[in-house]
mmCIF file of C-alpha atoms in Angstrom:
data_model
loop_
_atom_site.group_PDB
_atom_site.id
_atom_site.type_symbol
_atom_site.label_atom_id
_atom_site.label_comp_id
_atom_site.label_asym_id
_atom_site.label_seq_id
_atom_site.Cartn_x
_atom_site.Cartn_y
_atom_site.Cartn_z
ATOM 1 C CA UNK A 1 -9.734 7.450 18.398
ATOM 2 C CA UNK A 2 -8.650 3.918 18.378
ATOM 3 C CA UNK A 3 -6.167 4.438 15.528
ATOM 4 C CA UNK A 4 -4.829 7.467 16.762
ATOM 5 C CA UNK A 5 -5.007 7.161 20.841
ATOM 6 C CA UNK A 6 -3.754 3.655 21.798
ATOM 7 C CA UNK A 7 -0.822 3.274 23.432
ATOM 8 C CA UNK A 8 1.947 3.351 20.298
ATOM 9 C CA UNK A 9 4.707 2.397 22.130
ATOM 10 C CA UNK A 10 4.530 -0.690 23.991
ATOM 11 C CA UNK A 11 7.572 -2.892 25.229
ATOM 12 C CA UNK A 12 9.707 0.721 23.921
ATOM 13 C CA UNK A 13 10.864 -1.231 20.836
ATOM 14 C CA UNK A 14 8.742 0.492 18.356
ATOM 15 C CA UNK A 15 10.445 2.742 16.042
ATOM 16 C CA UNK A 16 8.206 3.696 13.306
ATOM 17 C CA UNK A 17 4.221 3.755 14.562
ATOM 18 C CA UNK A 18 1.204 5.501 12.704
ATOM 19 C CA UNK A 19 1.658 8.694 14.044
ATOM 20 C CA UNK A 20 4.072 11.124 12.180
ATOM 21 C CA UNK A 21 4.569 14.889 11.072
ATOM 22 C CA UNK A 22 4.080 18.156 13.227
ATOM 23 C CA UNK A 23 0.203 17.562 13.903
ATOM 24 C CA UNK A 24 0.833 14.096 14.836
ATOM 25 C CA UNK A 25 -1.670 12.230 12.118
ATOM 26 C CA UNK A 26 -2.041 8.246 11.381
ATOM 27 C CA UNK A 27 -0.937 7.781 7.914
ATOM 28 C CA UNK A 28 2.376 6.158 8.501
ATOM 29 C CA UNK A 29 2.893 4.023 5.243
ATOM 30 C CA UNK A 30 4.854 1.039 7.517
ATOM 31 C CA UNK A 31 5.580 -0.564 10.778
ATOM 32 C CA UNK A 32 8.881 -0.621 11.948
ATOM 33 C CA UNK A 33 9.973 -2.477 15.727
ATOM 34 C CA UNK A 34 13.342 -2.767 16.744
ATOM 35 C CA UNK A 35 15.119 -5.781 18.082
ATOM 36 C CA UNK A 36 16.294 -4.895 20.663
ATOM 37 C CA UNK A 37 16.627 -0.943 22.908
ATOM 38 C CA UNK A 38 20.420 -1.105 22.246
ATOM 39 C CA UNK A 39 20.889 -1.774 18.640
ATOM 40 C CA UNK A 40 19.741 -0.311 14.944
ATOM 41 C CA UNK A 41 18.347 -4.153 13.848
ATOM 42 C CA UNK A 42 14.793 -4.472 13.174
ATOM 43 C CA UNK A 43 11.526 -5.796 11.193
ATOM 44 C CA UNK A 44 9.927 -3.716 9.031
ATOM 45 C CA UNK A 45 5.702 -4.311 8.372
ATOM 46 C CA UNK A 46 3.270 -3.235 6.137
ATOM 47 C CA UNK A 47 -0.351 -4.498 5.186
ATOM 48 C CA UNK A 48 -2.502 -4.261 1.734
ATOM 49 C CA UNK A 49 -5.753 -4.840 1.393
ATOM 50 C CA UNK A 50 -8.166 -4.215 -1.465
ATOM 51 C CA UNK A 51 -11.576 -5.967 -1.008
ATOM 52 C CA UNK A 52 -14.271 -3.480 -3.742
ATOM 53 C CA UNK A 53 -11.735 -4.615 -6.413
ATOM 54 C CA UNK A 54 -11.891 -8.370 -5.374
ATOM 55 C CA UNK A 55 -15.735 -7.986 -6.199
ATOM 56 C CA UNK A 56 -14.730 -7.017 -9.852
ATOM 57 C CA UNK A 57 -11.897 -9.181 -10.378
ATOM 58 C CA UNK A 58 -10.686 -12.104 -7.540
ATOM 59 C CA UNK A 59 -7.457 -12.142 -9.163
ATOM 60 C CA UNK A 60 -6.579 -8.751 -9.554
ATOM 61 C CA UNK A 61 -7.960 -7.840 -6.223
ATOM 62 C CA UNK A 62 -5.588 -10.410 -4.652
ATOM 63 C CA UNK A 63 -2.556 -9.148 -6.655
ATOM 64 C CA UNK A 64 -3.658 -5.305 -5.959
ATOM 65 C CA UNK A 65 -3.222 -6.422 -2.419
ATOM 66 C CA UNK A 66 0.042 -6.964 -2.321
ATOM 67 C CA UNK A 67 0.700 -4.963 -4.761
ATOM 68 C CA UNK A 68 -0.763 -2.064 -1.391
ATOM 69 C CA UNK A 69 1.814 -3.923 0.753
ATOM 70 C CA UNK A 70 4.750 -4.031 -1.401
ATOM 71 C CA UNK A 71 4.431 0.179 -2.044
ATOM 72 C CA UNK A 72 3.958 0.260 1.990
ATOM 73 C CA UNK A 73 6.657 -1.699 3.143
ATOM 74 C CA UNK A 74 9.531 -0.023 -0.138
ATOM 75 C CA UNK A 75 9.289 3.221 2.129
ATOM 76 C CA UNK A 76 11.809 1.375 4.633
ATOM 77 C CA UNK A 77 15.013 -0.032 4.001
ATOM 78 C CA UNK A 78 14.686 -3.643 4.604
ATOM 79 C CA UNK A 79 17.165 -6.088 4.049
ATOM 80 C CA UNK A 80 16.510 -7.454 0.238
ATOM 81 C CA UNK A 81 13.828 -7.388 -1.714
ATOM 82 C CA UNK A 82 13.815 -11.392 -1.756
ATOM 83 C CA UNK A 83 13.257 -11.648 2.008
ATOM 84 C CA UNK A 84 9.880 -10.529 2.435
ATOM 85 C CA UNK A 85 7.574 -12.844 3.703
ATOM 86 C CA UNK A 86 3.966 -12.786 3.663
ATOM 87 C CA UNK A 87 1.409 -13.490 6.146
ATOM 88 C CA UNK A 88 -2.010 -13.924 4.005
ATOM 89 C CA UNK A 89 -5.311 -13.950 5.405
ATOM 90 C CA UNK A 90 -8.514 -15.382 3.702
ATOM 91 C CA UNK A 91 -11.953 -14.485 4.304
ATOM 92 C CA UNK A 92 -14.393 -15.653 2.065
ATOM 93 C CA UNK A 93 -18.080 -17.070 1.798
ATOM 94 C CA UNK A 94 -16.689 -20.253 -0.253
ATOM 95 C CA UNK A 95 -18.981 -22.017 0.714
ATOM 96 C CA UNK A 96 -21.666 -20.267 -1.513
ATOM 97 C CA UNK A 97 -21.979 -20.723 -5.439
ATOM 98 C CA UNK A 98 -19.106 -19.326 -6.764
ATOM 99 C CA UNK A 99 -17.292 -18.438 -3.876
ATOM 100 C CA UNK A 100 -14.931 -21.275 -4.424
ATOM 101 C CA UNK A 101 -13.814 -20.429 -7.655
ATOM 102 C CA UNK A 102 -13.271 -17.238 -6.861
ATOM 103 C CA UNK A 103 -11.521 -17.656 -3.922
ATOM 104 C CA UNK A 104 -9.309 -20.564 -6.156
ATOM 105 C CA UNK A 105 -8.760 -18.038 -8.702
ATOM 106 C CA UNK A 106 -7.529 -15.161 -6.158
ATOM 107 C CA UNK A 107 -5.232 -17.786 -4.601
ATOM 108 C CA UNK A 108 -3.868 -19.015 -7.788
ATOM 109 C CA UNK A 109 -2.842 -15.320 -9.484
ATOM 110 C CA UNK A 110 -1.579 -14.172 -6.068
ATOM 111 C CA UNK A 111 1.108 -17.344 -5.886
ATOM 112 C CA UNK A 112 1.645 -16.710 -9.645
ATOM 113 C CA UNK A 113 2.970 -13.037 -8.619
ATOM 114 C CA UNK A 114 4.737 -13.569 -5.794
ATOM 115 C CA UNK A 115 7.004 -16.307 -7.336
ATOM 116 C CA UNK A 116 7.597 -13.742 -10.049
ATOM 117 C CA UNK A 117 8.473 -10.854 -7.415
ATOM 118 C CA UNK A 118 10.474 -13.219 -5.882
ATOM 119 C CA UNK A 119 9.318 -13.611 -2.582
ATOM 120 C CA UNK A 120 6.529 -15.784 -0.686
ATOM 121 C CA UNK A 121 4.191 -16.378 1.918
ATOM 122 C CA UNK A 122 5.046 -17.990 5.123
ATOM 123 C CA UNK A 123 1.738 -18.080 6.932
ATOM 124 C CA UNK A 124 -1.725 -16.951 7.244
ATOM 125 C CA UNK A 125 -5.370 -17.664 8.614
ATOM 126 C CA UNK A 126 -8.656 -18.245 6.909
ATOM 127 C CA UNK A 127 -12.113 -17.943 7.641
ATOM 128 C CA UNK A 128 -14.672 -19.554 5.082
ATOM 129 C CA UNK A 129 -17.835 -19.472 6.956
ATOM 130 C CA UNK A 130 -18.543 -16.032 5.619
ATOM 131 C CA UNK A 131 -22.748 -15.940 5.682
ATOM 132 C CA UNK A 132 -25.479 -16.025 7.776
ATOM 133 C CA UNK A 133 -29.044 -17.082 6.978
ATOM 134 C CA UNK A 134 -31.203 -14.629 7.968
ATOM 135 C CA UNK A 135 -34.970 -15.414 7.213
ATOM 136 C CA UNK A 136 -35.469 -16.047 4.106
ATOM 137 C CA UNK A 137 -32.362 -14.228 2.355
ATOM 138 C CA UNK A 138 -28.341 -14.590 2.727
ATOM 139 C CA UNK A 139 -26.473 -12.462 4.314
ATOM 140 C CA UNK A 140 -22.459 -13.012 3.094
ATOM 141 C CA UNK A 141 -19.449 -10.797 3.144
ATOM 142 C CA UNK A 142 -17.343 -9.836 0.191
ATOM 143 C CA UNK A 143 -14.249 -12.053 -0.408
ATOM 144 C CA UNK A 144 -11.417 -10.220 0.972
ATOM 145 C CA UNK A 145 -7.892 -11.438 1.587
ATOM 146 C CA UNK A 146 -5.287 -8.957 3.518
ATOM 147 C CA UNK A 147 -1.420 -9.311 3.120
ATOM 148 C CA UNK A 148 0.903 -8.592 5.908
ATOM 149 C CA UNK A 149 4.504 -8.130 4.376
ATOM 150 C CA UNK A 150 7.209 -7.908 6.681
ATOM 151 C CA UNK A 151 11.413 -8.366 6.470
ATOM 152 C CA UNK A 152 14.416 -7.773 8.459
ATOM 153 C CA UNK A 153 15.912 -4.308 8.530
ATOM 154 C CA UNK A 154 19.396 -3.297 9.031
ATOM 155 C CA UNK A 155 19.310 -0.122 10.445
ATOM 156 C CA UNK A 156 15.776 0.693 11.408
ATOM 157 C CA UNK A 157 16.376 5.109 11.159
ATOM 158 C CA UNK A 158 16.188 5.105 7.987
ATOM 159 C CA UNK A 159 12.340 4.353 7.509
ATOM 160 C CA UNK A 160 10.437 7.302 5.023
ATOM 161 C CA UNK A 161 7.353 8.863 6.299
ATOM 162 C CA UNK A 162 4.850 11.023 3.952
ATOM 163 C CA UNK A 163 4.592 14.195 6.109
ATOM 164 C CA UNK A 164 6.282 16.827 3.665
ATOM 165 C CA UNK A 165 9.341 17.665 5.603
ATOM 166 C CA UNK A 166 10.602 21.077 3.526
ATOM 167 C CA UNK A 167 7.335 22.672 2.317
ATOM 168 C CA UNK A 168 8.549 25.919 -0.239
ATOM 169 C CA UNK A 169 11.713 24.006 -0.771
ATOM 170 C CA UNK A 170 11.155 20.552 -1.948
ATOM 171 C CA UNK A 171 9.039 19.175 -5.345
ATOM 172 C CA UNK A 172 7.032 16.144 -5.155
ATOM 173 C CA UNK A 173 7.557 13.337 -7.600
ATOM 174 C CA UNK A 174 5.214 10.446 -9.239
ATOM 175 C CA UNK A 175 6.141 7.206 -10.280
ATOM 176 C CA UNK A 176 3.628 5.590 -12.413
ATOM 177 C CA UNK A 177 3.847 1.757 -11.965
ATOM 178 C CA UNK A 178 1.197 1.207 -13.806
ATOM 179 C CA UNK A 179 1.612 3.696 -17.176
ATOM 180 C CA UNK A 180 -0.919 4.873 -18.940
ATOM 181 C CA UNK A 181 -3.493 3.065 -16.845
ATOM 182 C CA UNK A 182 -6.761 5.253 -14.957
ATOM 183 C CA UNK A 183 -8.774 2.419 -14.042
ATOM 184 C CA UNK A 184 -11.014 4.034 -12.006
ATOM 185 C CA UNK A 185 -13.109 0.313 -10.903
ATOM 186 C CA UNK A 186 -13.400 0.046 -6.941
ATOM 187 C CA UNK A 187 -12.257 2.969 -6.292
ATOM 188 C CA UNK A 188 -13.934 5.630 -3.790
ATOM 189 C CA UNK A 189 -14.469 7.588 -6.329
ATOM 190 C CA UNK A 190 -16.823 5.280 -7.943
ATOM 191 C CA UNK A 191 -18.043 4.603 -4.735
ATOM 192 C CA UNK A 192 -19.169 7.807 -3.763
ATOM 193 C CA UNK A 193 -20.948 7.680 -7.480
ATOM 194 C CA UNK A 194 -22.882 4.679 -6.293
ATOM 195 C CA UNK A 195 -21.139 2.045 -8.204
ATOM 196 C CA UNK A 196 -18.247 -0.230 -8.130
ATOM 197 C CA UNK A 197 -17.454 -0.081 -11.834
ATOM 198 C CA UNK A 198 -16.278 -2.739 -14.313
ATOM 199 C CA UNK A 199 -12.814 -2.437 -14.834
ATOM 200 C CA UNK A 200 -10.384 -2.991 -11.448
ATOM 201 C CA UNK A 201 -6.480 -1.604 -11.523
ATOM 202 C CA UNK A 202 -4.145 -4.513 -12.108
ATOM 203 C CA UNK A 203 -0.655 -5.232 -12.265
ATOM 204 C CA UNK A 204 0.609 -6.048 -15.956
ATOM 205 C CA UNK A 205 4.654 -5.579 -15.119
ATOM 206 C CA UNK A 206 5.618 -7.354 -12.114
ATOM 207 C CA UNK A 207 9.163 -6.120 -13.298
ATOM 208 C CA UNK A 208 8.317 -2.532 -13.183
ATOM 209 C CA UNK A 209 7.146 -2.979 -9.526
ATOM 210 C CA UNK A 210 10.467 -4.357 -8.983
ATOM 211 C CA UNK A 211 12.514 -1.746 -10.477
ATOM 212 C CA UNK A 212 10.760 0.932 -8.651
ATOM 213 C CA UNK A 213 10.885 -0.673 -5.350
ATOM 214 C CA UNK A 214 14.549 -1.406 -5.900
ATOM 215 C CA UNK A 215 15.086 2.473 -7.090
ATOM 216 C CA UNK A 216 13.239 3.903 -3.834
ATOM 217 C CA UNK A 217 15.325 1.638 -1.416
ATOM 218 C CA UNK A 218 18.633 2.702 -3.021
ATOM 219 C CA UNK A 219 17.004 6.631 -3.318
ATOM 220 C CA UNK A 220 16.658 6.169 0.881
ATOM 221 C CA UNK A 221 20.169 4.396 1.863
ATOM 222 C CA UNK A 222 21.446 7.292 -0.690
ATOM 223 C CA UNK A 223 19.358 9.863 2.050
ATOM 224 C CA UNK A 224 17.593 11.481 -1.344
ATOM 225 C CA UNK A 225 13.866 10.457 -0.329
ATOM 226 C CA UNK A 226 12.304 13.536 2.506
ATOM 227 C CA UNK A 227 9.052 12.223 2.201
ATOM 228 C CA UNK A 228 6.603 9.709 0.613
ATOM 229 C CA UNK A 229 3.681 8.001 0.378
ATOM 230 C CA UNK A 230 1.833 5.067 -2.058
ATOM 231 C CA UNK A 231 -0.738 5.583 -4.333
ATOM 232 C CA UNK A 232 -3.747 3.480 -3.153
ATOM 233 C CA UNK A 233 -7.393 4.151 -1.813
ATOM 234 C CA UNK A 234 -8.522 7.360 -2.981
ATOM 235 C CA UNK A 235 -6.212 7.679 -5.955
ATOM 236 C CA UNK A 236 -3.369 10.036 -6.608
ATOM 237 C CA UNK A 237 -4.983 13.148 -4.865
ATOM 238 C CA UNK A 238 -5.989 11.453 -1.972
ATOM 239 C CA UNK A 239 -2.015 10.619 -1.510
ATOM 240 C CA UNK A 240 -0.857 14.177 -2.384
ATOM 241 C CA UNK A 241 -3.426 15.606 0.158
ATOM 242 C CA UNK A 242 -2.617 12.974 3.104
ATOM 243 C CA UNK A 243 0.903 14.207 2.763
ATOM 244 C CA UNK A 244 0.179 18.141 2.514
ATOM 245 C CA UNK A 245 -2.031 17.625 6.109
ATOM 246 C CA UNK A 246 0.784 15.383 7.378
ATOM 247 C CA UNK A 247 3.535 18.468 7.000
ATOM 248 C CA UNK A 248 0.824 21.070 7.594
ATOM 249 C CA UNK A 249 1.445 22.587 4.380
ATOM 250 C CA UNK A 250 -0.106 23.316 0.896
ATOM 251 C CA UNK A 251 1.163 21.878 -2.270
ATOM 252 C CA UNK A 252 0.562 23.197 -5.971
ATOM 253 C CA UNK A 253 -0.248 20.457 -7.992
ATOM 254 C CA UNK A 254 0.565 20.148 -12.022
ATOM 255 C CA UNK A 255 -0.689 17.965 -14.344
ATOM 256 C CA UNK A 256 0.276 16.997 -17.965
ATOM 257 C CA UNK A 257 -2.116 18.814 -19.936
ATOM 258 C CA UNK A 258 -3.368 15.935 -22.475
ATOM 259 C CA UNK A 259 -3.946 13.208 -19.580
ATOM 260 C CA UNK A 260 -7.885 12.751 -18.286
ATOM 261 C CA UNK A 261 -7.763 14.788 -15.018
ATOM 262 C CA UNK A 262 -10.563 12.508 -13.418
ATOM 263 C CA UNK A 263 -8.905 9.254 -14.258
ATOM 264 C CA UNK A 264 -5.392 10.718 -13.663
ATOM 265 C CA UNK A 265 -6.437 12.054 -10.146
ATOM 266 C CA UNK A 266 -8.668 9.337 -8.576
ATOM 267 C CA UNK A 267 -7.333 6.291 -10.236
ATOM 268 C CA UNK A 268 -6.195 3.529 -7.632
ATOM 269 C CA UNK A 269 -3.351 1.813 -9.783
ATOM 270 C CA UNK A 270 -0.066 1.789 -8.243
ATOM 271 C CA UNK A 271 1.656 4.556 -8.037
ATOM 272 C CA UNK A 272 4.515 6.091 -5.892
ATOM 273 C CA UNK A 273 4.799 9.887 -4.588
ATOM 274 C CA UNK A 274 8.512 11.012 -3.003
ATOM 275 C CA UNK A 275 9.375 14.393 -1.492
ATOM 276 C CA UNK A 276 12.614 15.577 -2.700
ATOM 277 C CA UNK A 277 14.860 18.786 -2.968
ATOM 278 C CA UNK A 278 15.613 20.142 -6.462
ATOM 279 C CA UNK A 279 19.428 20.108 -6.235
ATOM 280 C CA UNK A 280 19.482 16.526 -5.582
ATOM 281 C CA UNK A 281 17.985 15.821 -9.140
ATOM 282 C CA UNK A 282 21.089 14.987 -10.512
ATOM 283 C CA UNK A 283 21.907 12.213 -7.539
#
């Protein structure tokens, strides 16, 4: 209700909002607000989060999380690449054994990336009193730290949404940005298994994540992209399915026969899906 029933339109500068697709559902991969009610100049924004795979791994939990944000925000065309900012946001019992450190090491990989990407954090909150005693026992919350990415925008139309727009016409297409990866640690797969697993998705190629970010914007000022949507909680079907609801449509799905369907299918490492028609394969 909240999500789906609050009043998306306030001031009447909001162009994109969660809403999209004929049956009206919340899976809108970005934020988009215009400048002003007589121009096409804007701000794109976009948020990533990923706190079961901080519990495995600080640091790639922190770089998973903007790795969420980056494959959010891609889906409008912003400005440059080089002029996202970054709001981050810390919460975190660090005041607990450990919690430091951890909290260190998520800060330290998450800089690390983002001067490789080539962009940067301009702001952010933390809150570090994360437990409670309660009797006898501790009660703290996982470390989690969420990234809000957002950049100037041009001409704030063209913004991608993942409702399948030509259902019996169009094929869908994945981009693997992390190849040959399944990692299938703190995902909701493992979750609904009753563990969080031992292995979290990472990102190894910073420069991969910049090529395909780069190819999707040019693929959208180039009007080639119908739909998409990232690759995130709930792996690779979760995506495909979120976009078949969001065009009220069914999809056929194909997979390579030699790849692990489990790991291939529920697998949270980055990943990109894009609606397209088959006689623009050539553009």
């Amino acid at each position: 209700f909240l999500v789906r029933k609050v009043d998306r339109s306030v001031t009447g500068l909001i162009a994109r909002q969660q809403c999209c697709g004929p049956l009206q559902l919340p899976v809108s991969n970005v934020a988009v607000v215009a400048q002003s009610h007589f121009g096409l100049t804007g701000a794109a924004i976009a948020i990533g989060e990923q706190p079961v795979k901080v519990l495995i791994n600080p640091r790639a939990g922190a770089r998973m999380a903007l790795g969420e944000a980056l494959t959010n925000i891609v889906w409008a065309l912003i400005s440059d690449l080089t002029h996202i900012k970054c709001s981050v946001n810390w919460m975190w019992a660090a005041k607990l054994p450990g919690g430091g450190a951890a909290l260190y090491d998520a800060a330290v990989s998450l800089g690390e990336l983002m001067t490789e990407i080539g962009i940067a954090a301009d702001g952010g909150k933390d809150s570090l009193s994360m437990a409670a005693q309660v009797g006898d026992e501790i009660v703290k919350a996982p470390g989690q730290v969420v990234i809000s990415a957002y950049s100037s925008m041009q001409d704030i139309t063209k913004v991608v949404t993942p409702d399948i727009k030509r259902p019996g016409e169009s094929k869908l297409m994945f981009i693997d940005i992390a190849p040959g990866k399944n990692r299938l640690g703190g995902s909701v797969l493992a979750q609904v298994l009753g563990q969080i697993g031992n292995e979290s998705p990472d990102i190894e190629s910073p420069i991969l994540l910049v090529e395909a970010f780069k190819a999707i914007q040019k693929m959208i000022g180039e009007k080639l992209i119908l739909a998409g949507h990232d690759r995130s909680d709930g792996g690779l079907i979760t995506t495909l399915v979120e976009m078949a609801l969001a065009g009220n449509c069914g999809i056929v799905i194909k997979l390579p026969e030699k790849m692990e369907v489990t790991g291939q299918l529920f697998s949270e490492e980055l990943g990109l899906v894009l609606e397209y028609l088959p006689e623009r394969e050539a553009a």
